Short mmCIF file of C-alpha atoms in Angstrom, two decimals:
data_model
loop_
_atom_site.label_atom_id
_atom_site.label_comp_id
_atom_site.label_asym_id
_atom_site.label_seq_id
_atom_site.Cartn_x
_atom_site.Cartn_y
_atom_site.Cartn_z
CA UNK A 1 -10.89 14.21 -16.30
CA UNK A 2 -9.80 10.59 -16.46
CA UNK A 3 -11.94 7.72 -17.68
CA UNK A 4 -14.18 6.06 -15.08
CA UNK A 5 -14.52 2.30 -15.40
CA UNK A 6 -17.63 0.54 -14.11
CA UNK A 7 -17.95 -3.24 -14.02
CA UNK A 8 -21.51 -4.58 -14.02
CA UNK A 9 -21.17 -7.81 -12.08
CA UNK A 10 -22.89 -10.46 -10.04
CA UNK A 11 -21.30 -13.91 -9.55
CA UNK A 12 -24.78 -15.33 -10.17
CA UNK A 13 -25.91 -15.61 -13.81
CA UNK A 14 -29.19 -14.42 -15.29
CA UNK A 15 -29.70 -11.32 -13.15
CA UNK A 16 -29.78 -8.74 -15.94
CA UNK A 17 -26.11 -7.71 -16.18
CA UNK A 18 -26.15 -7.22 -19.95
CA UNK A 19 -29.34 -5.15 -19.91
CA UNK A 20 -27.97 -3.03 -17.07
CA UNK A 21 -24.61 -2.47 -18.81
CA UNK A 22 -26.29 -1.58 -22.10
CA UNK A 23 -28.75 0.87 -20.54
CA UNK A 24 -26.11 2.46 -18.32
CA UNK A 25 -23.94 3.09 -21.39
CA UNK A 26 -26.92 4.42 -23.37
CA UNK A 27 -27.84 6.89 -20.61
CA UNK A 28 -24.23 8.09 -20.27
CA UNK A 29 -24.04 8.57 -24.06
CA UNK A 30 -27.34 10.50 -24.01
CA UNK A 31 -25.80 12.81 -21.41
CA UNK A 32 -23.06 13.58 -23.93
CA UNK A 33 -20.31 11.27 -22.66
CA UNK A 34 -18.29 8.88 -24.79
CA UNK A 35 -18.52 5.29 -23.58
CA UNK A 36 -16.44 2.17 -24.20
CA UNK A 37 -18.72 -0.85 -23.73
CA UNK A 38 -16.79 -4.10 -23.18
CA UNK A 39 -18.43 -7.52 -23.46
CA UNK A 40 -16.51 -9.82 -21.08
CA UNK A 41 -19.16 -12.58 -21.04
CA UNK A 42 -18.37 -15.53 -23.35
CA UNK A 43 -22.10 -15.83 -24.19
CA UNK A 44 -21.76 -12.60 -26.16
CA UNK A 45 -25.28 -11.21 -25.64
CA UNK A 46 -24.00 -7.64 -25.62
CA UNK A 47 -21.88 -8.30 -28.73
CA UNK A 48 -25.02 -9.54 -30.54
CA UNK A 49 -27.12 -6.70 -29.19
CA UNK A 50 -24.65 -4.11 -30.54
CA UNK A 51 -24.10 -6.16 -33.73
CA UNK A 52 -20.33 -5.77 -33.26
CA UNK A 53 -19.26 -8.50 -35.68
CA UNK A 54 -21.11 -7.02 -38.63
CA UNK A 55 -19.63 -3.63 -37.71
CA UNK A 56 -16.18 -5.08 -38.33
CA UNK A 57 -14.91 -6.24 -34.94
CA UNK A 58 -11.86 -8.22 -36.08
CA UNK A 59 -10.39 -8.53 -32.60
CA UNK A 60 -12.22 -9.61 -29.45
CA UNK A 61 -11.60 -9.30 -25.73
CA UNK A 62 -10.04 -12.79 -25.84
CA UNK A 63 -7.35 -11.43 -28.20
CA UNK A 64 -6.73 -8.53 -25.81
CA UNK A 65 -6.34 -10.86 -22.83
CA UNK A 66 -3.96 -13.05 -24.83
CA UNK A 67 -1.85 -10.02 -25.73
CA UNK A 68 -2.72 -10.34 -29.44
CA UNK A 69 -4.61 -7.04 -29.65
CA UNK A 70 -5.15 -3.91 -27.62
CA UNK A 71 -8.42 -2.42 -26.43
CA UNK A 72 -7.75 0.33 -28.99
CA UNK A 73 -7.53 -2.07 -31.95
CA UNK A 74 -10.46 -4.18 -30.69
CA UNK A 75 -12.93 -1.31 -30.16
CA UNK A 76 -15.39 -0.54 -32.96
CA UNK A 77 -17.79 2.35 -33.30
CA UNK A 78 -21.35 1.17 -32.67
CA UNK A 79 -24.51 2.50 -34.32
CA UNK A 80 -25.29 4.42 -31.13
CA UNK A 81 -23.61 7.84 -31.17
CA UNK A 82 -20.91 8.10 -28.52
CA UNK A 83 -20.62 4.35 -27.83
CA UNK A 84 -17.69 2.13 -28.82
CA UNK A 85 -17.80 -1.63 -28.31
CA UNK A 86 -15.33 -4.45 -27.66
CA UNK A 87 -16.68 -7.86 -28.71
CA UNK A 88 -16.71 -11.01 -26.61
CA UNK A 89 -15.70 -14.46 -27.84
CA UNK A 90 -16.38 -18.09 -26.83
CA UNK A 91 -12.57 -18.29 -26.43
CA UNK A 92 -12.97 -16.44 -23.13
CA UNK A 93 -14.11 -19.80 -21.72
CA UNK A 94 -10.80 -21.33 -22.73
CA UNK A 95 -8.92 -18.49 -21.01
CA UNK A 96 -10.89 -19.24 -17.85
CA UNK A 97 -10.35 -22.99 -18.07
CA UNK A 98 -6.63 -22.83 -18.74
CA UNK A 99 -6.06 -19.83 -16.48
CA UNK A 100 -4.24 -18.24 -19.40
CA UNK A 101 -4.27 -14.64 -18.30
CA UNK A 102 -3.63 -15.43 -14.64
CA UNK A 103 -0.10 -14.08 -14.60
CA UNK A 104 -0.54 -10.91 -16.61
CA UNK A 105 -3.60 -8.90 -15.83
CA UNK A 106 -3.69 -7.30 -19.23
CA UNK A 107 -6.74 -5.17 -18.62
CA UNK A 108 -5.12 -3.55 -15.60
CA UNK A 109 -4.70 -0.25 -17.40
CA UNK A 110 -7.44 0.52 -19.87
CA UNK A 111 -6.36 3.30 -22.25
CA UNK A 112 -8.00 6.67 -21.58
CA UNK A 113 -10.07 6.49 -24.72
CA UNK A 114 -13.50 7.57 -23.49
CA UNK A 115 -15.19 9.31 -20.56
CA UNK A 116 -16.50 5.98 -19.28
CA UNK A 117 -15.84 2.29 -19.77
CA UNK A 118 -18.68 -0.07 -18.86
CA UNK A 119 -17.88 -3.79 -18.64
CA UNK A 120 -20.51 -6.53 -18.91
CA UNK A 121 -18.89 -9.13 -16.62
CA UNK A 122 -19.18 -12.90 -16.83
CA UNK A 123 -20.89 -14.88 -14.06
CA UNK A 124 -18.78 -17.30 -12.02
CA UNK A 125 -15.37 -16.61 -10.67
CA UNK A 126 -12.60 -17.10 -13.23
CA UNK A 127 -9.59 -15.24 -14.53
CA UNK A 128 -11.64 -13.17 -16.97
CA UNK A 129 -13.76 -11.81 -14.11
CA UNK A 130 -10.63 -11.02 -12.09
CA UNK A 131 -9.28 -9.08 -15.06
CA UNK A 132 -12.44 -6.97 -15.21
CA UNK A 133 -12.26 -6.25 -11.47
CA UNK A 134 -8.62 -5.21 -11.63
CA UNK A 135 -9.41 -2.93 -14.58
CA UNK A 136 -12.33 -1.19 -12.84
CA UNK A 137 -12.81 1.54 -10.29
CA UNK A 138 -16.42 0.77 -9.50
CA UNK A 139 -18.76 -2.21 -9.48
CA UNK A 140 -22.51 -2.07 -10.00
CA UNK A 141 -24.21 -5.25 -8.84
CA UNK A 142 -27.65 -6.03 -10.34
CA UNK A 143 -29.73 -8.34 -8.13
CA UNK A 144 -32.99 -10.03 -8.98
CA UNK A 145 -35.54 -9.46 -6.26
CA UNK A 146 -36.12 -13.21 -5.80
CA UNK A 147 -34.79 -15.96 -3.55
CA UNK A 148 -31.00 -16.38 -3.12
CA UNK A 149 -30.44 -12.74 -4.09
CA UNK A 150 -27.85 -12.13 -1.39
CA UNK A 151 -25.39 -14.89 -2.18
CA UNK A 152 -24.17 -13.23 -5.40
CA UNK A 153 -23.75 -9.85 -3.68
CA UNK A 154 -21.84 -11.40 -0.80
CA UNK A 155 -19.41 -13.06 -3.17
CA UNK A 156 -18.89 -9.85 -5.16
CA UNK A 157 -18.03 -8.03 -1.92
CA UNK A 158 -15.64 -10.83 -0.88
CA UNK A 159 -13.82 -10.59 -4.19
CA UNK A 160 -13.57 -6.78 -3.92
CA UNK A 161 -12.06 -7.15 -0.42
CA UNK A 162 -9.60 -9.81 -1.59
CA UNK A 163 -8.34 -7.67 -4.48
CA UNK A 164 -7.99 -4.68 -2.16
CA UNK A 165 -6.10 -6.71 0.43
CA UNK A 166 -3.79 -8.20 -2.19
CA UNK A 167 -3.03 -4.71 -3.46
CA UNK A 168 -4.26 -5.76 -6.93
CA UNK A 169 -6.80 -2.91 -6.96
CA UNK A 170 -6.71 -1.02 -3.64
CA UNK A 171 -9.29 1.61 -4.62
CA UNK A 172 -11.96 -0.71 -6.08
CA UNK A 173 -15.39 -0.06 -4.60
CA UNK A 174 -18.94 -1.30 -4.86
CA UNK A 175 -20.76 1.69 -6.30
CA UNK A 176 -24.13 0.17 -5.58
CA UNK A 177 -26.63 -2.67 -5.70
CA UNK A 178 -29.40 -2.45 -8.23
CA UNK A 179 -32.67 -4.32 -7.59
CA UNK A 180 -33.81 -5.78 -10.90
CA UNK A 181 -36.86 -7.68 -12.19
CA UNK A 182 -38.83 -6.27 -9.27
CA UNK A 183 -42.39 -7.59 -9.22
CA UNK A 184 -44.47 -5.20 -7.08
CA UNK A 185 -47.23 -7.79 -6.73
CA UNK A 186 -45.18 -10.31 -4.79
CA UNK A 187 -44.37 -10.19 -1.12
CA UNK A 188 -41.07 -11.96 -1.77
CA UNK A 189 -39.77 -9.11 -3.95
CA UNK A 190 -40.60 -6.63 -1.19
CA UNK A 191 -38.90 -8.84 1.43
CA UNK A 192 -35.77 -9.22 -0.68
CA UNK A 193 -35.54 -5.46 -1.17
CA UNK A 194 -36.12 -4.80 2.56
CA UNK A 195 -33.39 -7.28 3.50
CA UNK A 196 -30.98 -5.81 0.95
CA UNK A 197 -31.61 -2.32 2.33
CA UNK A 198 -31.25 -3.53 5.92
CA UNK A 199 -28.00 -5.33 5.10
CA UNK A 200 -26.33 -2.91 2.69
CA UNK A 201 -27.99 0.42 3.53
CA UNK A 202 -27.00 3.26 1.21
CA UNK A 203 -25.34 0.87 -1.20
CA UNK A 204 -28.79 -0.08 -2.51
CA UNK A 205 -29.71 2.31 -5.33
CA UNK A 206 -33.04 4.15 -5.15
CA UNK A 207 -33.63 3.22 -8.79
CA UNK A 208 -35.41 -0.13 -9.09
#
């Protein structure tokens, strides 16, 4: 069986991508799978959460995208059995600004190191995000059940279509939309969920 790669992404920031990526990896590891957890967000919340630097992460994803390391040399064993981590770096911002990895999509073929790779994607729309999309088979899109929830989803779908059309990743698909920070007491949360279900149907996960 080959490794499945899942990008956790929403163009909008602050929707719970890191928490979703972390928990998804933890559940897969509990089920007995090995997981490669990649922090592609320059803020590095996942890197801090997994304590990757103190575990000896000498190379980061920025080094991988610059061709100065491989995923194999950047990955470190985390304290959670079955999970390996690749650290983020503030230098990812520089890669985005200067479009450094635009020509070579260096994440295009992740090595078959684990059963799953889960990528915590950056918000926005730069070269780093494109790299994660080209490297992935599936995208999980967390959405906060609040106003403006749809805009981020729409832009994720647009990007998926573009990459398919360009032939950059013809088989990329949106695995599902995950309603997050759902407050049962508010009518807005209910409305957002109803609209998401009406618009995207089966793509909206049952899990909230």
